[in-house]
Amino acid sequence: MLTTDPLAVPLARATNPRTGKALGKLGLETAEDLLRHYPRRYAEAATLTDMTRLAVGEHVTVVAEVVRTSLRTTAQGKGLLQSTITDGTSRLELTFFATHRRKLEWRESQLRTGRRGLFTGVVSLYRGTLQLMHPECRLFGAEDDVQDEEEALLDASRPIPIYPAFAGFESWKVAQAVRTVLDPLREVDVPDPVPDRLREAHALPTLLEALRFVHVPADEAEWQRGRDRLRYEEALVLQAELARRRERVAQEEAVARPRRAGGLLDAFDARLPFELTAGQRTVGEEIAAELAAPRPMQRLLQGEVGSGKTVVALRAMLQVVDAGGQAALLAPTEVLAAQHVRTLRALLGDLADGGFLGGAENATRVALLTGSLPAAARREALLDAASGRAGIVVGTHALLSEHVQIADLGLVVVDEQHRFGVEQRDALRAKAARTPHTLVMTATPIPRTVAMTVFGDLETSVLDQVPAGRAGITTHAVPADNPRWTDRTWQRVREEVDRGGRAYVVCPRIEADDAPGGAADDDEGADLLAEAVETVGGGAVPPRRPLRAVTEVAEQLRARADLAGVGVGVLHGRMAPDEKERAFAAFASGAAPVLVSTTVIEVGVDVPDATVMVVLDADRFGLSQLHQLRGRVGRGSRPGLCLLVSAAEPGTDAHTRLETLASTTDGFRLAALDLELRHEGDVLGAAQHGRGSSLRLLRVTRDADVIDLARSDARALVADDAELAAWPALRGAIEQQLAGEREEYLDRA
Ligand code: ADP
Ligand code: MG
């Protein structure tokens, strides 16, 4: 039997070709697309006005009967239609003009004597008579108007759905098209992604009911009920996908890597120059236990900036190396990968000198694999990875290339999860004979709801304290156009440098003539930069003056008398990798203690002597990003100073953001604030333009409860039925709503 899915019918057929074409411009192709195009808000229903109490200037809707209608041509040759209506007691005139009387003939036949209807308009007074000019008329019982009086009155009492309008196609036309599509549907036509048992448990309406509620609500309570149910559905579909993915990996076998006494990890712990924080210990035990199990660990480690995630990750890696495996550490940029290698080697000391004279017994190696290594170094690193000689392989995306072989990959650590998504994790996992354990680390704290939405397939550990003994950091917002403050800023830099400190100076652009945030940086920095500009750019006032640029600022600083004799280096994504390396090394060593850079230094860079962070045009960056930047200083025993230079006027959002940052160092609080200030789409990385996102009603800022509920429901469903075979509609919804965009937003997180 041939059946057609009424939801899949093209709109040109479901409505009419002209409407179909107009809706197509909104990106709506099928009946289902239109039904999922929810009203943006609702206007209050028309309340019927008693005709005996009409007041001039009032917007009214009355029920009345036509007493008389006349159409004529005025002295100026125009058409004029006048109609008198009554409720039996009072009378009211309706008046219509047109360029020609012919244009009013249909109106004349509509307003036949004796017909009843609803008339809506603004009351005016003309020569002593109350009238409505060009009122909206809904006649009862007409073929192409509403069916009968009862239904018409009901319609008039409903909240009016307001759809996002667009040129030439008004909201009421969308509403009309929705009715055409929605009215004939029956329950069987609309498969419900929410399984019966959940719908019953939460007393939710069916999908069809919910669609009727949001598109044709009887009252406010109804559209709210519909909206709540659709919101839950969005959360459920997303969480079901995450739960399924988590379950799939959990079903895979991993090699158990239990902790071995007397190995590298013990040796490392014994020589650690500091005590682990309580958090580092607890999280460390969690991870150690999971690595010891034959199921893949899937864990997210998020923590406050400077909370010591690297040490936690390194200890996990050493446990795996002790158990005979290897660990890969993925970093988002080459600068960061190189720095990780330096940090790890420094922390490990001779424990990382495997195969070298003087290396400790059972020492391993830390190999660096990036896209731009010289051929010989690359060959050696490849060999170290493939032979298993390097217990730890650090790299960027280059690690994902097919040429890279890792003998026995037991653990993948993804650091500073900025741009490694599900796909990259999968690609790296595919290098292992058996599924490796995975540890994902975020750069900054993220709100719980975001963690649940974006990393919902991972278990979460949190490090919320920074090690004791940190001197801390002071943050000030500095007005850009005040020469005294400017001088003071650079004097402070000078003072810190004189005391052996280092200063970062961050700018939003590389060259003075670059477009802000444009293709300024290579792919390492550009995304972050573009993101920064985007984050705050939405609707922002264009800057009064060009944004500060790295090369220009470096010149200016070199010319300043108060910085005479101070080495000023530059670092940005357009430099060659070895140039970057050199610039960074000169900074770390103190040869060039002032480093002017883009946000390439945003994540993870760790120079303990750095004490000052100056951010120019600070209002161009997001809160979390500034918090992350600020986390680069004050890591040693000397207090850090962060100066946020900006031309933002007091009272503006941008200024408020900077003041907020100056007032707290609690990253979790800032993350929550940031989320409120940013567009949802930026957070999820979803396409911004209406149709792109499957999250239409759900807001991670507001709907934590719904997300929580959906997550536990989804996990229960998947526990019963890993592939959701019993719930084809839910599966269908996952495939349909998340196809394409899923990759996009889970990836970008
Ligand atoms: P983040 O969590 O931001 O990545 P890092 O791992 O870079 O932080 O650690 C920041 C600094 O703190 C590093 O210099 C690291 O050696 C140091 N550190 C880590 N753990 C401790 C600790 N328990 N006590 C003192 N210093 C620590
Ligand atoms: Mg780090």
mmCIF file of C-alpha atoms in Angstrom, residues 97-434:
data_model
loop_
_atom_site.group_PDB
_atom_site.id
_atom_site.type_symbol
_atom_site.label_atom_id
_atom_site.label_comp_id
_atom_site.label_asym_id
_atom_site.label_seq_id
_atom_site.Cartn_x
_atom_site.Cartn_y
_atom_site.Cartn_z
ATOM 1 C CA PHE A 97 -11.929 53.531 0.730
ATOM 2 C CA ALA A 98 -10.280 52.299 -2.450
ATOM 3 C CA THR A 99 -8.776 53.876 -5.559
ATOM 4 C CA HIS A 100 -11.707 52.500 -7.509
ATOM 5 C CA ARG A 101 -15.103 51.214 -6.517
ATOM 6 C CA ARG A 102 -14.448 47.984 -8.407
ATOM 7 C CA LYS A 103 -11.892 47.072 -5.753
ATOM 8 C CA LEU A 104 -14.576 47.103 -3.098
ATOM 9 C CA GLU A 105 -17.090 44.885 -4.817
ATOM 10 C CA TRP A 106 -15.978 41.754 -2.995
ATOM 11 C CA ARG A 107 -16.281 43.605 0.255
ATOM 12 C CA GLU A 108 -19.791 44.654 -0.631
ATOM 13 C CA SER A 109 -20.833 41.085 -1.220
ATOM 14 C CA GLN A 110 -19.098 39.988 1.983
ATOM 15 C CA LEU A 111 -21.019 42.532 4.052
ATOM 16 C CA ARG A 112 -24.484 41.507 2.911
ATOM 17 C CA THR A 113 -27.378 42.674 5.015
ATOM 18 C CA GLY A 114 -28.243 40.227 7.744
ATOM 19 C CA ARG A 115 -24.801 38.617 8.049
ATOM 20 C CA ARG A 116 -23.138 38.401 11.424
ATOM 21 C CA GLY A 117 -19.478 38.590 12.171
ATOM 22 C CA LEU A 118 -16.563 39.881 14.209
ATOM 23 C CA PHE A 119 -15.300 43.369 13.433
ATOM 24 C CA THR A 120 -11.996 44.672 14.715
ATOM 25 C CA GLY A 121 -10.564 48.170 14.453
ATOM 26 C CA VAL A 122 -9.980 51.518 16.109
ATOM 27 C CA VAL A 123 -13.038 53.600 16.976
ATOM 28 C CA SER A 124 -13.150 57.078 15.458
ATOM 29 C CA LEU A 125 -15.762 59.775 15.283
ATOM 30 C CA TYR A 126 -16.859 61.202 11.936
ATOM 31 C CA ARG A 127 -19.601 63.826 11.761
ATOM 32 C CA GLY A 128 -21.083 62.708 15.028
ATOM 33 C CA THR A 129 -21.082 59.009 14.145
ATOM 34 C CA LEU A 130 -18.843 56.346 15.663
ATOM 35 C CA GLN A 131 -17.034 54.366 13.010
ATOM 36 C CA LEU A 132 -14.314 51.847 12.282
ATOM 37 C CA MET A 133 -12.034 52.639 9.330
ATOM 38 C CA HIS A 134 -10.895 49.588 7.367
ATOM 39 C CA PRO A 135 -11.780 47.144 10.114
ATOM 40 C CA GLU A 136 -10.799 43.516 9.988
ATOM 41 C CA CYS A 137 -13.990 41.534 9.260
ATOM 42 C CA ARG A 138 -14.545 37.902 10.067
ATOM 43 C CA LEU A 139 -18.019 36.876 8.926
ATOM 44 C CA PHE A 140 -19.729 33.848 10.324
ATOM 45 C CA GLY A 141 -20.758 31.040 8.023
ATOM 46 C CA ALA A 142 -19.047 32.198 4.849
ATOM 47 C CA GLU A 143 -17.324 29.594 2.698
ATOM 48 C CA ASP A 144 -13.828 30.955 2.876
ATOM 49 C CA ASP A 145 -14.222 32.582 6.224
ATOM 50 C CA VAL A 146 -14.644 30.885 9.567
ATOM 51 C CA GLN A 147 -17.101 28.038 9.893
ATOM 52 C CA ASP A 148 -19.698 29.076 12.382
ATOM 53 C CA GLU A 149 -20.284 31.630 15.030
ATOM 54 C CA GLU A 150 -19.191 29.484 17.923
ATOM 55 C CA GLU A 151 -15.911 28.593 16.340
ATOM 56 C CA ALA A 152 -15.294 32.144 15.218
ATOM 57 C CA LEU A 153 -15.849 33.456 18.700
ATOM 58 C CA LEU A 154 -13.538 30.819 20.083
ATOM 59 C CA ASP A 155 -10.836 31.805 17.609
ATOM 60 C CA ALA A 156 -11.230 35.417 18.528
ATOM 61 C CA SER A 157 -10.651 34.603 22.178
ATOM 62 C CA ARG A 158 -7.388 32.762 21.586
ATOM 63 C CA PRO A 159 -3.982 34.266 22.221
ATOM 64 C CA ILE A 160 -2.681 35.284 18.802
ATOM 65 C CA PRO A 161 0.528 33.492 17.826
ATOM 66 C CA ILE A 162 3.150 35.863 16.500
ATOM 67 C CA TYR A 163 5.629 34.268 14.133
ATOM 68 C CA PRO A 164 8.975 35.780 13.276
ATOM 69 C CA ALA A 165 7.892 38.034 10.419
ATOM 70 C CA PHE A 166 9.844 38.506 7.254
ATOM 71 C CA ALA A 167 9.523 40.696 4.222
ATOM 72 C CA GLY A 168 6.236 40.313 2.473
ATOM 73 C CA PHE A 169 4.895 37.438 4.515
ATOM 74 C CA GLU A 170 3.177 38.506 7.672
ATOM 75 C CA SER A 171 2.670 36.527 10.810
ATOM 76 C CA TRP A 172 -1.034 35.960 10.205
ATOM 77 C CA LYS A 173 -0.274 34.360 6.845
ATOM 78 C CA VAL A 174 2.121 31.959 8.546
ATOM 79 C CA ALA A 175 -0.614 31.240 11.088
ATOM 80 C CA GLN A 176 -3.050 30.535 8.300
ATOM 81 C CA ALA A 177 -0.642 28.159 6.561
ATOM 82 C CA VAL A 178 -0.006 26.395 9.871
ATOM 83 C CA ARG A 179 -3.746 25.878 10.332
ATOM 84 C CA THR A 180 -4.048 24.438 6.830
ATOM 85 C CA VAL A 181 -1.370 21.903 7.618
ATOM 86 C CA LEU A 182 -2.242 21.239 11.250
ATOM 87 C CA ASP A 183 -6.020 20.981 11.240
ATOM 88 C CA PRO A 184 -6.377 17.753 9.246
ATOM 89 C CA LEU A 185 -3.651 15.857 11.132
ATOM 90 C CA ARG A 186 -4.562 12.901 13.309
ATOM 91 C CA GLU A 187 -2.520 11.304 16.080
ATOM 92 C CA VAL A 188 -1.329 8.490 13.778
ATOM 93 C CA ASP A 189 0.139 11.034 11.400
ATOM 94 C CA VAL A 190 2.441 12.501 14.012
ATOM 95 C CA PRO A 191 4.788 9.969 15.586
ATOM 96 C CA ASP A 192 5.861 11.123 19.008
ATOM 97 C CA PRO A 193 9.581 11.023 19.857
ATOM 98 C CA VAL A 194 8.708 11.039 23.554
ATOM 99 C CA PRO A 195 7.975 7.426 24.530
ATOM 100 C CA ASP A 196 4.506 6.805 25.981
ATOM 101 C CA ARG A 197 5.795 5.840 29.363
ATOM 102 C CA LEU A 198 7.707 9.078 29.789
ATOM 103 C CA ARG A 199 4.841 11.115 28.477
ATOM 104 C CA GLU A 200 2.547 9.481 30.977
ATOM 105 C CA ALA A 201 5.018 9.710 33.816
ATOM 106 C CA HIS A 202 5.399 13.452 33.317
ATOM 107 C CA ALA A 203 1.757 14.031 32.318
ATOM 108 C CA LEU A 204 2.779 15.596 29.026
ATOM 109 C CA PRO A 205 0.579 16.129 25.976
ATOM 110 C CA THR A 206 1.292 14.165 22.797
ATOM 111 C CA LEU A 207 3.306 15.808 20.069
ATOM 112 C CA LEU A 208 0.189 16.579 18.043
ATOM 113 C CA GLU A 209 -1.515 18.055 21.081
ATOM 114 C CA ALA A 210 1.549 20.101 21.868
ATOM 115 C CA LEU A 211 1.704 21.427 18.311
ATOM 116 C CA ARG A 212 -1.952 22.424 18.530
ATOM 117 C CA PHE A 213 -1.275 24.044 21.880
ATOM 118 C CA VAL A 214 1.558 26.208 20.638
ATOM 119 C CA HIS A 215 0.065 27.110 17.278
ATOM 120 C CA VAL A 216 -3.621 27.393 18.176
ATOM 121 C CA PRO A 217 -3.766 27.844 21.927
ATOM 122 C CA ALA A 218 -7.089 28.274 23.695
ATOM 123 C CA ASP A 219 -5.364 30.306 26.361
ATOM 124 C CA GLU A 220 -2.012 31.124 27.871
ATOM 125 C CA ALA A 221 -1.875 27.978 29.986
ATOM 126 C CA GLU A 222 -2.266 25.886 26.875
ATOM 127 C CA TRP A 223 0.615 27.315 24.885
ATOM 128 C CA GLN A 224 2.788 27.101 27.951
ATOM 129 C CA ARG A 225 1.951 23.434 28.335
ATOM 130 C CA GLY A 226 2.709 22.841 24.702
ATOM 131 C CA ARG A 227 5.947 24.749 24.857
ATOM 132 C CA ASP A 228 7.114 22.934 27.995
ATOM 133 C CA ARG A 229 6.510 19.599 26.387
ATOM 134 C CA LEU A 230 8.369 20.587 23.184
ATOM 135 C CA ARG A 231 11.233 21.865 25.281
ATOM 136 C CA TYR A 232 11.425 18.572 27.119
ATOM 137 C CA GLU A 233 11.373 16.791 23.779
ATOM 138 C CA GLU A 234 14.366 18.770 22.546
ATOM 139 C CA ALA A 235 16.286 17.962 25.691
ATOM 140 C CA LEU A 236 15.321 14.307 25.473
ATOM 141 C CA VAL A 237 16.370 13.914 21.852
ATOM 142 C CA LEU A 238 19.733 15.482 22.557
ATOM 143 C CA GLN A 239 20.316 13.556 25.758
ATOM 144 C CA ALA A 240 19.220 10.306 24.150
ATOM 145 C CA GLU A 241 21.865 10.760 21.510
ATOM 146 C CA LEU A 242 24.509 11.494 24.116
ATOM 147 C CA ALA A 243 23.412 8.570 26.262
ATOM 148 C CA ARG A 244 23.467 6.250 23.265
ATOM 149 C CA ARG A 245 26.930 7.371 22.338
ATOM 150 C CA ARG A 246 28.133 6.939 25.908
ATOM 151 C CA GLU A 247 26.574 3.499 26.095
ATOM 152 C CA ARG A 248 28.134 2.451 22.797
ATOM 153 C CA VAL A 249 31.601 3.302 23.998
ATOM 154 C CA ALA A 250 30.903 1.777 27.395
ATOM 155 C CA GLN A 251 30.096 -1.502 25.672
ATOM 156 C CA GLU A 252 33.491 -1.549 24.016
ATOM 157 C CA GLU A 253 36.347 -3.318 25.650
ATOM 158 C CA ALA A 254 39.359 -1.457 26.887
ATOM 159 C CA VAL A 255 42.595 -2.745 28.265
ATOM 160 C CA ALA A 256 42.639 -2.467 32.041
ATOM 161 C CA ARG A 257 45.643 -0.404 33.127
ATOM 162 C CA PRO A 258 45.814 -0.884 36.880
ATOM 163 C CA ARG A 259 48.288 1.005 38.940
ATOM 164 C CA ARG A 260 51.614 -0.762 39.332
ATOM 165 C CA ALA A 261 53.740 -0.198 42.401
ATOM 166 C CA GLY A 262 57.348 0.828 41.940
ATOM 167 C CA GLY A 263 56.805 2.326 38.512
ATOM 168 C CA LEU A 264 57.085 5.784 36.992
ATOM 169 C CA LEU A 265 54.041 7.072 38.799
ATOM 170 C CA ASP A 266 55.459 6.236 42.195
ATOM 171 C CA ALA A 267 58.794 7.722 41.253
ATOM 172 C CA PHE A 268 57.040 10.846 40.027
ATOM 173 C CA ASP A 269 54.910 11.233 43.147
ATOM 174 C CA ALA A 270 57.973 10.826 45.308
ATOM 175 C CA ARG A 271 59.726 13.744 43.668
ATOM 176 C CA LEU A 272 56.777 16.111 43.218
ATOM 177 C CA PRO A 273 57.924 19.454 44.617
ATOM 178 C CA PHE A 274 54.498 20.179 46.074
ATOM 179 C CA GLU A 275 51.612 18.453 47.788
ATOM 180 C CA LEU A 276 48.669 17.516 45.622
ATOM 181 C CA THR A 277 45.566 19.471 46.483
ATOM 182 C CA ALA A 278 42.643 17.560 47.997
ATOM 183 C CA GLY A 279 40.817 17.896 44.692
ATOM 184 C CA GLN A 280 43.745 16.593 42.675
ATOM 185 C CA ARG A 281 43.914 13.559 44.958
ATOM 186 C CA THR A 282 40.195 12.764 44.790
ATOM 187 C CA VAL A 283 39.976 13.175 41.050
ATOM 188 C CA GLY A 284 43.218 11.231 40.700
ATOM 189 C CA GLU A 285 41.691 8.288 42.525
ATOM 190 C CA GLU A 286 38.547 8.405 40.409
ATOM 191 C CA ILE A 287 40.632 8.298 37.275
ATOM 192 C CA ALA A 288 42.995 5.616 38.591
ATOM 193 C CA ALA A 289 40.054 3.338 39.355
ATOM 194 C CA GLU A 290 38.544 3.815 35.910
ATOM 195 C CA LEU A 291 41.827 3.168 34.148
ATOM 196 C CA ALA A 292 42.078 -0.083 36.072
ATOM 197 C CA ALA A 293 38.773 -1.309 34.609
ATOM 198 C CA PRO A 294 38.370 -3.131 31.291
ATOM 199 C CA ARG A 295 35.819 -0.550 30.100
ATOM 200 C CA PRO A 296 36.845 2.707 28.486
ATOM 201 C CA MET A 297 36.957 5.678 30.818
ATOM 202 C CA GLN A 298 34.999 8.637 29.382
ATOM 203 C CA ARG A 299 35.661 11.494 31.669
ATOM 204 C CA LEU A 300 35.590 15.249 31.534
ATOM 205 C CA LEU A 301 37.952 17.066 33.846
ATOM 206 C CA GLN A 302 36.992 20.645 34.244
ATOM 207 C CA GLY A 303 38.602 23.026 36.535
ATOM 208 C CA GLU A 304 39.387 26.481 37.609
ATOM 209 C CA VAL A 305 42.180 28.148 35.712
ATOM 210 C CA GLY A 306 45.454 27.184 37.366
ATOM 211 C CA SER A 307 43.908 24.377 39.401
ATOM 212 C CA GLY A 308 46.581 21.977 38.223
ATOM 213 C CA LYS A 309 44.867 19.806 35.640
ATOM 214 C CA THR A 310 48.126 19.024 33.903
ATOM 215 C CA VAL A 311 49.535 17.178 36.892
ATOM 216 C CA VAL A 312 46.336 15.155 37.187
ATOM 217 C CA ALA A 313 46.561 14.231 33.521
ATOM 218 C CA LEU A 314 50.229 13.377 33.744
ATOM 219 C CA ARG A 315 49.650 11.061 36.677
ATOM 220 C CA ALA A 316 46.963 9.258 34.680
ATOM 221 C CA MET A 317 49.345 8.945 31.744
ATOM 222 C CA LEU A 318 52.070 7.522 33.934
ATOM 223 C CA GLN A 319 49.717 4.906 35.326
ATOM 224 C CA VAL A 320 49.026 3.782 31.767
ATOM 225 C CA VAL A 321 52.709 3.800 30.847
ATOM 226 C CA ASP A 322 53.486 1.746 33.944
ATOM 227 C CA ALA A 323 50.872 -0.739 32.782
ATOM 228 C CA GLY A 324 52.688 -1.106 29.477
ATOM 229 C CA GLY A 325 50.609 1.264 27.363
ATOM 230 C CA GLN A 326 51.072 4.698 25.813
ATOM 231 C CA ALA A 327 49.223 7.939 26.252
ATOM 232 C CA ALA A 328 48.486 10.629 23.674
ATOM 233 C CA LEU A 329 47.964 14.240 24.656
ATOM 234 C CA LEU A 330 46.108 16.368 22.139
ATOM 235 C CA ALA A 331 46.532 20.125 22.313
ATOM 236 C CA PRO A 332 44.646 22.702 20.249
ATOM 237 C CA THR A 333 47.688 24.664 19.090
ATOM 238 C CA GLU A 334 51.328 24.037 18.270
ATOM 239 C CA VAL A 335 52.442 26.552 20.862
ATOM 240 C CA LEU A 336 50.512 24.681 23.464
ATOM 241 C CA ALA A 337 51.667 21.258 22.334
ATOM 242 C CA ALA A 338 55.280 22.397 22.476
ATOM 243 C CA GLN A 339 54.750 23.888 25.860
ATOM 244 C CA HIS A 340 53.128 20.707 27.144
ATOM 245 C CA VAL A 341 56.182 18.782 26.077
ATOM 246 C CA ARG A 342 58.406 21.236 27.918
ATOM 247 C CA THR A 343 56.206 21.101 31.018
ATOM 248 C CA LEU A 344 55.971 17.326 31.017
ATOM 249 C CA ARG A 345 59.692 16.927 30.501
ATOM 250 C CA ALA A 346 60.396 19.410 33.282
ATOM 251 C CA LEU A 347 58.004 17.671 35.649
ATOM 252 C CA LEU A 348 59.390 14.257 34.772
ATOM 253 C CA GLY A 349 63.069 15.170 34.782
ATOM 254 C CA ASP A 350 65.186 12.121 34.074
ATOM 255 C CA LEU A 351 62.051 9.975 34.118
ATOM 256 C CA ALA A 352 61.552 11.295 30.570
ATOM 257 C CA ASP A 353 65.035 10.461 29.383
ATOM 258 C CA GLY A 354 64.296 6.913 28.304
ATOM 259 C CA GLY A 355 67.018 5.551 26.041
ATOM 260 C CA PHE A 356 69.375 8.396 26.854
ATOM 261 C CA LEU A 357 72.520 8.259 28.846
ATOM 262 C CA GLY A 358 71.703 9.247 32.389
ATOM 263 C CA GLY A 359 68.000 8.475 32.027
ATOM 264 C CA ALA A 360 66.373 6.908 35.044
ATOM 265 C CA GLU A 361 65.754 3.218 35.087
ATOM 266 C CA ASN A 362 62.449 2.386 33.322
ATOM 267 C CA ALA A 363 62.357 5.992 32.095
ATOM 268 C CA THR A 364 60.089 6.772 29.168
ATOM 269 C CA ARG A 365 60.093 9.417 26.453
ATOM 270 C CA VAL A 366 57.849 12.324 25.632
ATOM 271 C CA ALA A 367 57.507 12.741 21.876
ATOM 272 C CA LEU A 368 56.219 15.861 20.143
ATOM 273 C CA LEU A 369 54.355 15.451 16.875
ATOM 274 C CA THR A 370 53.086 18.578 15.163
ATOM 275 C CA GLY A 371 52.424 19.411 11.547
ATOM 276 C CA SER A 372 55.465 21.586 11.115
ATOM 277 C CA LEU A 373 58.319 19.489 12.483
ATOM 278 C CA PRO A 374 61.481 19.271 10.392
ATOM 279 C CA ALA A 375 61.633 15.946 8.556
ATOM 280 C CA ALA A 376 64.284 14.348 10.757
ATOM 281 C CA ALA A 377 62.614 15.258 14.025
ATOM 282 C CA ARG A 378 59.333 14.088 12.640
ATOM 283 C CA ARG A 379 60.777 10.740 11.599
ATOM 284 C CA GLU A 380 62.187 10.209 15.020
ATOM 285 C CA ALA A 381 58.967 11.175 16.774
ATOM 286 C CA LEU A 382 56.975 8.878 14.481
ATOM 287 C CA LEU A 383 59.346 6.082 15.280
ATOM 288 C CA ASP A 384 59.164 6.718 19.022
ATOM 289 C CA ALA A 385 55.378 6.604 18.831
ATOM 290 C CA ALA A 386 55.167 3.549 16.619
ATOM 291 C CA SER A 387 57.782 1.555 18.523
ATOM 292 C CA GLY A 388 56.262 2.331 21.894
ATOM 293 C CA ARG A 389 59.494 3.932 23.048
ATOM 294 C CA ALA A 390 57.633 7.157 23.774
ATOM 295 C CA GLY A 391 55.177 6.498 26.559
ATOM 296 C CA ILE A 392 53.696 9.921 26.013
ATOM 297 C CA VAL A 393 52.993 11.373 22.575
ATOM 298 C CA VAL A 394 51.994 15.028 22.487
ATOM 299 C CA GLY A 395 50.595 16.693 19.415
ATOM 300 C CA THR A 396 48.045 18.775 17.599
ATOM 301 C CA HIS A 397 45.637 17.634 14.907
ATOM 302 C CA ALA A 398 48.670 16.163 13.219
ATOM 303 C CA LEU A 399 48.359 13.262 15.625
ATOM 304 C CA LEU A 400 45.148 12.341 13.890
ATOM 305 C CA SER A 401 46.827 11.816 10.543
ATOM 306 C CA GLU A 402 46.922 8.328 9.155
ATOM 307 C CA HIS A 403 50.681 8.225 9.144
ATOM 308 C CA VAL A 404 50.902 8.384 12.865
ATOM 309 C CA GLN A 405 50.993 4.985 14.493
ATOM 310 C CA ILE A 406 50.976 4.453 18.187
ATOM 311 C CA ALA A 407 52.038 1.005 19.309
ATOM 312 C CA ASP A 408 49.663 0.548 22.221
ATOM 313 C CA LEU A 409 47.448 3.545 22.798
ATOM 314 C CA GLY A 410 45.861 3.191 26.217
ATOM 315 C CA LEU A 411 44.811 6.735 27.087
ATOM 316 C CA VAL A 412 43.855 9.805 25.114
ATOM 317 C CA VAL A 413 43.996 13.096 26.946
ATOM 318 C CA VAL A 414 42.367 15.982 25.129
ATOM 319 C CA ASP A 415 43.605 19.199 26.636
ATOM 320 C CA GLU A 416 41.781 22.485 26.586
ATOM 321 C CA GLN A 417 38.846 21.171 24.652
ATOM 322 C CA HIS A 418 38.383 24.078 22.363
ATOM 323 C CA ARG A 419 38.207 22.493 19.043
ATOM 324 C CA PHE A 420 38.536 18.799 19.506
ATOM 325 C CA GLY A 421 35.181 17.255 19.110
ATOM 326 C CA VAL A 422 33.611 13.899 19.096
ATOM 327 C CA GLU A 423 34.920 13.156 15.614
ATOM 328 C CA GLN A 424 38.530 13.862 16.496
ATOM 329 C CA ARG A 425 38.261 11.829 19.645
ATOM 330 C CA ASP A 426 36.884 9.020 17.518
ATOM 331 C CA ALA A 427 39.663 9.339 14.960
ATOM 332 C CA LEU A 428 42.267 9.054 17.648
ATOM 333 C CA ARG A 429 40.509 6.172 19.304
ATOM 334 C CA ALA A 430 40.495 4.376 15.991
ATOM 335 C CA LYS A 431 44.278 4.217 16.198
ATOM 336 C CA ALA A 432 44.069 1.796 19.064
ATOM 337 C CA ALA A 433 43.415 -1.910 18.695
ATOM 338 C CA ARG A 434 41.073 -1.627 21.641
#
